[in-house]
Amino acid sequence: MATVNINLTDVNDNSPIFNQDIYSAVISEDAELGKTVLTVMADDADGPSSNQVRFSIIDGNQGSPFTIDPIRGEVKVARQLDREKTSGYTLTVLASDNGSPARSSSATVNIDVSDINDNPPLFSQANYSIIIQV
Ligand SMILES: [Ca+2]
Ligand SMILES: [Ca+2]
Ligand SMILES: [Ca+2]
């Protein structure tokens, strides 16, 4: 009789999985900087050596209007928005694990910028002249 102990070592065979493929949110164009638009979440089924997830924005963030907290997954406003210039954004968010080699997956974040009444009516020309004959 002999006892055989077999220890299984974890390998990084699971990618982080987002809890949604597509996230959507609406944010007002006058949102203060630092406001959280939405929070993404991803789980990784591996053990601790390869299940620590970090988030990043890899596409759609031209001019950096948004940031993402790499640990918490909170997408936040980083610049003043203007619906009259850009009325919406489609971000691609990546979740990467700490395995070696690392595995990752991506999700889409759609952000609509909602209008506030921040523009007064403007006359199309500054001076109007008419000639009245009497
Ligand atoms: Ca993993
Ligand atoms: Ca594993
Ligand atoms: Ca407006």
JSON list of C-alpha atoms and ligand atoms in Angstrom, two decimals:
[
{"chain": "A", "resi": 1, "resn": "MET", "atom": "CA", "xyz": [0.00, 0.00, 0.00]},
{"chain": "A", "resi": 2, "resn": "ALA", "atom": "CA", "xyz": [1.24, 3.42, -0.84]},
{"chain": "A", "resi": 3, "resn": "THR", "atom": "CA", "xyz": [-0.26, 6.87, -0.67]},
{"chain": "A", "resi": 4, "resn": "VAL", "atom": "CA", "xyz": [0.18, 9.01, -3.71]},
{"chain": "A", "resi": 5, "resn": "ASN", "atom": "CA", "xyz": [-0.27, 12.73, -3.37]},
{"chain": "A", "resi": 6, "resn": "ILE", "atom": "CA", "xyz": [-0.90, 14.59, -6.57]},
{"chain": "A", "resi": 7, "resn": "ASN", "atom": "CA", "xyz": [-0.82, 18.36, -6.48]},
{"chain": "A", "resi": 8, "resn": "LEU", "atom": "CA", "xyz": [-2.39, 20.07, -9.42]},
{"chain": "A", "resi": 9, "resn": "THR", "atom": "CA", "xyz": [-0.80, 23.36, -10.31]},
{"chain": "A", "resi": 10, "resn": "ASP", "atom": "CA", "xyz": [-3.02, 26.01, -11.79]},
{"chain": "A", "resi": 11, "resn": "VAL", "atom": "CA", "xyz": [-2.32, 27.22, -15.28]},
{"chain": "A", "resi": 12, "resn": "ASN", "atom": "CA", "xyz": [-3.83, 30.29, -16.85]},
{"chain": "A", "resi": 13, "resn": "ASP", "atom": "CA", "xyz": [-6.46, 28.53, -18.94]},
{"chain": "A", "resi": 14, "resn": "ASN", "atom": "CA", "xyz": [-9.33, 30.97, -18.31]},
{"chain": "A", "resi": 15, "resn": "SER", "atom": "CA", "xyz": [-9.66, 34.45, -19.74]},
{"chain": "A", "resi": 16, "resn": "PRO", "atom": "CA", "xyz": [-11.46, 37.15, -17.77]},
{"chain": "A", "resi": 17, "resn": "ILE", "atom": "CA", "xyz": [-15.13, 37.15, -18.77]},
{"chain": "A", "resi": 18, "resn": "PHE", "atom": "CA", "xyz": [-17.17, 40.35, -18.69]},
{"chain": "A", "resi": 19, "resn": "ASN", "atom": "CA", "xyz": [-20.60, 40.04, -17.10]},
{"chain": "A", "resi": 20, "resn": "GLN", "atom": "CA", "xyz": [-22.02, 41.81, -20.18]},
{"chain": "A", "resi": 21, "resn": "ASP", "atom": "CA", "xyz": [-20.78, 41.94, -23.79]},
{"chain": "A", "resi": 22, "resn": "ILE", "atom": "CA", "xyz": [-22.20, 45.44, -24.28]},
{"chain": "A", "resi": 23, "resn": "TYR", "atom": "CA", "xyz": [-22.67, 48.10, -21.64]},
{"chain": "A", "resi": 24, "resn": "SER", "atom": "CA", "xyz": [-24.76, 51.22, -22.21]},
{"chain": "A", "resi": 25, "resn": "ALA", "atom": "CA", "xyz": [-25.09, 54.45, -20.27]},
{"chain": "A", "resi": 26, "resn": "VAL", "atom": "CA", "xyz": [-26.32, 58.00, -20.70]},
{"chain": "A", "resi": 27, "resn": "ILE", "atom": "CA", "xyz": [-24.36, 60.90, -19.25]},
{"chain": "A", "resi": 28, "resn": "SER", "atom": "CA", "xyz": [-25.33, 64.57, -19.24]},
{"chain": "A", "resi": 29, "resn": "GLU", "atom": "CA", "xyz": [-23.03, 66.88, -21.18]},
{"chain": "A", "resi": 30, "resn": "ASP", "atom": "CA", "xyz": [-22.55, 68.98, -18.02]},
{"chain": "A", "resi": 31, "resn": "ALA", "atom": "CA", "xyz": [-21.38, 66.01, -15.89]},
{"chain": "A", "resi": 32, "resn": "GLU", "atom": "CA", "xyz": [-18.63, 67.05, -13.48]},
{"chain": "A", "resi": 33, "resn": "LEU", "atom": "CA", "xyz": [-15.14, 65.63, -14.00]},
{"chain": "A", "resi": 34, "resn": "GLY", "atom": "CA", "xyz": [-14.61, 62.38, -12.12]},
{"chain": "A", "resi": 35, "resn": "LYS", "atom": "CA", "xyz": [-18.26, 61.35, -12.23]},
{"chain": "A", "resi": 36, "resn": "THR", "atom": "CA", "xyz": [-18.72, 57.58, -12.68]},
{"chain": "A", "resi": 37, "resn": "VAL", "atom": "CA", "xyz": [-20.62, 56.78, -15.87]},
{"chain": "A", "resi": 38, "resn": "LEU", "atom": "CA", "xyz": [-20.91, 53.04, -15.26]},
{"chain": "A", "resi": 39, "resn": "THR", "atom": "CA", "xyz": [-18.95, 50.12, -13.81]},
{"chain": "A", "resi": 40, "resn": "VAL", "atom": "CA", "xyz": [-17.82, 47.10, -15.81]},
{"chain": "A", "resi": 41, "resn": "MET", "atom": "CA", "xyz": [-17.17, 43.74, -14.15]},
{"chain": "A", "resi": 42, "resn": "ALA", "atom": "CA", "xyz": [-15.23, 40.67, -15.22]},
{"chain": "A", "resi": 43, "resn": "ASP", "atom": "CA", "xyz": [-14.54, 37.34, -13.52]},
{"chain": "A", "resi": 44, "resn": "ASP", "atom": "CA", "xyz": [-11.65, 34.96, -14.08]},
{"chain": "A", "resi": 45, "resn": "ALA", "atom": "CA", "xyz": [-12.12, 31.34, -13.02]},
{"chain": "A", "resi": 46, "resn": "ASP", "atom": "CA", "xyz": [-8.42, 30.62, -12.38]},
{"chain": "A", "resi": 47, "resn": "GLY", "atom": "CA", "xyz": [-6.58, 30.72, -9.05]},
{"chain": "A", "resi": 48, "resn": "PRO", "atom": "CA", "xyz": [-5.00, 33.84, -7.55]},
{"chain": "A", "resi": 49, "resn": "SER", "atom": "CA", "xyz": [-1.82, 33.62, -9.62]},
{"chain": "A", "resi": 50, "resn": "SER", "atom": "CA", "xyz": [-3.78, 34.21, -12.81]},
{"chain": "A", "resi": 51, "resn": "ASN", "atom": "CA", "xyz": [-7.19, 35.68, -11.94]},
{"chain": "A", "resi": 52, "resn": "GLN", "atom": "CA", "xyz": [-6.33, 39.28, -11.00]},
{"chain": "A", "resi": 53, "resn": "VAL", "atom": "CA", "xyz": [-8.16, 41.40, -13.56]},
{"chain": "A", "resi": 54, "resn": "ARG", "atom": "CA", "xyz": [-7.09, 44.85, -14.73]},
{"chain": "A", "resi": 55, "resn": "PHE", "atom": "CA", "xyz": [-9.19, 47.04, -17.00]},
{"chain": "A", "resi": 56, "resn": "SER", "atom": "CA", "xyz": [-8.11, 49.47, -19.70]},
{"chain": "A", "resi": 57, "resn": "ILE", "atom": "CA", "xyz": [-9.73, 51.40, -22.55]},
{"chain": "A", "resi": 58, "resn": "ILE", "atom": "CA", "xyz": [-8.16, 50.34, -25.85]},
{"chain": "A", "resi": 59, "resn": "ASP", "atom": "CA", "xyz": [-10.34, 52.09, -28.45]},
{"chain": "A", "resi": 60, "resn": "GLY", "atom": "CA", "xyz": [-12.87, 54.87, -28.99]},
{"chain": "A", "resi": 61, "resn": "ASN", "atom": "CA", "xyz": [-11.46, 57.30, -26.43]},
{"chain": "A", "resi": 62, "resn": "GLN", "atom": "CA", "xyz": [-9.96, 59.91, -28.78]},
{"chain": "A", "resi": 63, "resn": "GLY", "atom": "CA", "xyz": [-8.99, 62.98, -26.78]},
{"chain": "A", "resi": 64, "resn": "SER", "atom": "CA", "xyz": [-9.36, 60.95, -23.56]},
{"chain": "A", "resi": 65, "resn": "PRO", "atom": "CA", "xyz": [-12.84, 62.08, -22.48]},
{"chain": "A", "resi": 66, "resn": "PHE", "atom": "CA", "xyz": [-13.04, 59.01, -20.22]},
{"chain": "A", "resi": 67, "resn": "THR", "atom": "CA", "xyz": [-10.81, 57.02, -17.89]},
{"chain": "A", "resi": 68, "resn": "ILE", "atom": "CA", "xyz": [-11.30, 53.58, -16.35]},
{"chain": "A", "resi": 69, "resn": "ASP", "atom": "CA", "xyz": [-10.19, 52.54, -12.87]},
{"chain": "A", "resi": 70, "resn": "PRO", "atom": "CA", "xyz": [-7.97, 49.50, -13.63]},
{"chain": "A", "resi": 71, "resn": "ILE", "atom": "CA", "xyz": [-9.10, 47.63, -10.51]},
{"chain": "A", "resi": 72, "resn": "ARG", "atom": "CA", "xyz": [-12.69, 48.77, -9.89]},
{"chain": "A", "resi": 73, "resn": "GLY", "atom": "CA", "xyz": [-13.76, 49.01, -13.54]},
{"chain": "A", "resi": 74, "resn": "GLU", "atom": "CA", "xyz": [-15.40, 52.40, -13.02]},
{"chain": "A", "resi": 75, "resn": "VAL", "atom": "CA", "xyz": [-15.61, 54.42, -16.23]},
{"chain": "A", "resi": 76, "resn": "LYS", "atom": "CA", "xyz": [-15.35, 58.09, -15.31]},
{"chain": "A", "resi": 77, "resn": "VAL", "atom": "CA", "xyz": [-15.63, 61.45, -17.03]},
{"chain": "A", "resi": 78, "resn": "ALA", "atom": "CA", "xyz": [-12.15, 62.93, -17.54]},
{"chain": "A", "resi": 79, "resn": "ARG", "atom": "CA", "xyz": [-12.90, 65.94, -19.76]},
{"chain": "A", "resi": 80, "resn": "GLN", "atom": "CA", "xyz": [-15.75, 68.38, -20.18]},
{"chain": "A", "resi": 81, "resn": "LEU", "atom": "CA", "xyz": [-18.24, 66.83, -22.61]},
{"chain": "A", "resi": 82, "resn": "ASP", "atom": "CA", "xyz": [-20.17, 68.74, -25.27]},
{"chain": "A", "resi": 83, "resn": "ARG", "atom": "CA", "xyz": [-23.11, 67.03, -26.91]},
{"chain": "A", "resi": 84, "resn": "GLU", "atom": "CA", "xyz": [-23.08, 69.64, -29.70]},
{"chain": "A", "resi": 85, "resn": "LYS", "atom": "CA", "xyz": [-19.59, 68.43, -30.69]},
{"chain": "A", "resi": 86, "resn": "THR", "atom": "CA", "xyz": [-19.81, 64.69, -29.90]},
{"chain": "A", "resi": 87, "resn": "SER", "atom": "CA", "xyz": [-23.14, 63.14, -28.99]},
{"chain": "A", "resi": 88, "resn": "GLY", "atom": "CA", "xyz": [-21.91, 59.64, -28.19]},
{"chain": "A", "resi": 89, "resn": "TYR", "atom": "CA", "xyz": [-18.93, 57.35, -27.74]},
{"chain": "A", "resi": 90, "resn": "THR", "atom": "CA", "xyz": [-18.28, 53.66, -28.37]},
{"chain": "A", "resi": 91, "resn": "LEU", "atom": "CA", "xyz": [-15.42, 52.50, -26.16]},
{"chain": "A", "resi": 92, "resn": "THR", "atom": "CA", "xyz": [-13.68, 49.14, -26.31]},
{"chain": "A", "resi": 93, "resn": "VAL", "atom": "CA", "xyz": [-12.67, 48.01, -22.82]},
{"chain": "A", "resi": 94, "resn": "LEU", "atom": "CA", "xyz": [-10.11, 45.28, -22.20]},
{"chain": "A", "resi": 95, "resn": "ALA", "atom": "CA", "xyz": [-9.91, 42.99, -19.16]},
{"chain": "A", "resi": 96, "resn": "SER", "atom": "CA", "xyz": [-6.46, 41.39, -18.76]},
{"chain": "A", "resi": 97, "resn": "ASP", "atom": "CA", "xyz": [-5.40, 38.86, -16.13]},
{"chain": "A", "resi": 98, "resn": "ASN", "atom": "CA", "xyz": [-2.02, 38.54, -14.37]},
{"chain": "A", "resi": 99, "resn": "GLY", "atom": "CA", "xyz": [-1.19, 35.09, -15.72]},
{"chain": "A", "resi": 100, "resn": "SER", "atom": "CA", "xyz": [1.89, 34.29, -17.73]},
{"chain": "A", "resi": 101, "resn": "PRO", "atom": "CA", "xyz": [1.18, 34.58, -20.55]},
{"chain": "A", "resi": 102, "resn": "ALA", "atom": "CA", "xyz": [-1.72, 36.92, -19.79]},
{"chain": "A", "resi": 103, "resn": "ARG", "atom": "CA", "xyz": [-5.17, 36.33, -21.24]},
{"chain": "A", "resi": 104, "resn": "SER", "atom": "CA", "xyz": [-7.72, 39.01, -22.01]},
{"chain": "A", "resi": 105, "resn": "SER", "atom": "CA", "xyz": [-11.16, 39.71, -23.42]},
{"chain": "A", "resi": 106, "resn": "SER", "atom": "CA", "xyz": [-12.95, 42.85, -24.49]},
{"chain": "A", "resi": 107, "resn": "ALA", "atom": "CA", "xyz": [-16.38, 44.44, -24.17]},
{"chain": "A", "resi": 108, "resn": "THR", "atom": "CA", "xyz": [-18.12, 47.42, -25.75]},
{"chain": "A", "resi": 109, "resn": "VAL", "atom": "CA", "xyz": [-19.24, 50.45, -23.75]},
{"chain": "A", "resi": 110, "resn": "ASN", "atom": "CA", "xyz": [-21.76, 52.73, -25.48]},
{"chain": "A", "resi": 111, "resn": "ILE", "atom": "CA", "xyz": [-22.10, 56.16, -23.90]},
{"chain": "A", "resi": 112, "resn": "ASP", "atom": "CA", "xyz": [-24.76, 58.61, -25.06]},
{"chain": "A", "resi": 113, "resn": "VAL", "atom": "CA", "xyz": [-24.23, 62.25, -24.14]},
{"chain": "A", "resi": 114, "resn": "SER", "atom": "CA", "xyz": [-27.55, 63.87, -23.25]},
{"chain": "A", "resi": 115, "resn": "ASP", "atom": "CA", "xyz": [-28.40, 67.48, -24.03]},
{"chain": "A", "resi": 116, "resn": "ILE", "atom": "CA", "xyz": [-28.67, 70.39, -21.68]},
{"chain": "A", "resi": 117, "resn": "ASN", "atom": "CA", "xyz": [-29.80, 73.84, -22.81]},
{"chain": "A", "resi": 118, "resn": "ASP", "atom": "CA", "xyz": [-26.37, 75.46, -22.87]},
{"chain": "A", "resi": 119, "resn": "ASN", "atom": "CA", "xyz": [-26.65, 77.48, -26.08]},
{"chain": "A", "resi": 120, "resn": "PRO", "atom": "CA", "xyz": [-28.76, 80.66, -26.36]},
{"chain": "A", "resi": 121, "resn": "PRO", "atom": "CA", "xyz": [-30.48, 81.36, -29.67]},
{"chain": "A", "resi": 122, "resn": "LEU", "atom": "CA", "xyz": [-28.21, 83.40, -31.95]},
{"chain": "A", "resi": 123, "resn": "PHE", "atom": "CA", "xyz": [-29.19, 85.66, -34.80]},
{"chain": "A", "resi": 124, "resn": "SER", "atom": "CA", "xyz": [-27.63, 84.45, -38.01]},
{"chain": "A", "resi": 125, "resn": "GLN", "atom": "CA", "xyz": [-26.29, 87.97, -38.75]},
{"chain": "A", "resi": 126, "resn": "ALA", "atom": "CA", "xyz": [-25.40, 90.76, -36.39]},
{"chain": "A", "resi": 127, "resn": "ASN", "atom": "CA", "xyz": [-27.01, 93.64, -38.33]},
{"chain": "A", "resi": 128, "resn": "TYR", "atom": "CA", "xyz": [-30.20, 93.69, -40.30]},
{"chain": "A", "resi": 129, "resn": "SER", "atom": "CA", "xyz": [-30.96, 96.74, -42.52]},
{"chain": "A", "resi": 130, "resn": "ILE", "atom": "CA", "xyz": [-34.04, 97.51, -44.43]},
{"chain": "A", "resi": 131, "resn": "ILE", "atom": "CA", "xyz": [-34.80, 100.51, -46.55]},
{"chain": "A", "resi": 132, "resn": "ILE", "atom": "CA", "xyz": [-38.28, 101.95, -46.29]},
{"chain": "A", "resi": 133, "resn": "GLN", "atom": "CA", "xyz": [-39.38, 104.31, -49.03]},
{"chain": "A", "resi": 134, "resn": "VAL", "atom": "CA", "xyz": [-41.88, 106.96, -48.02]},
{"chain": "B", "resi": 1, "resn": "CA", "atom": "CA", "xyz": [-6.94, 33.68, -16.03]},
{"chain": "B", "resi": 2, "resn": "CA", "atom": "CA", "xyz": [-6.55, 27.41, -14.45]},
{"chain": "B", "resi": 3, "resn": "CA", "atom": "CA", "xyz": [-26.60, 71.48, -25.37]}
]
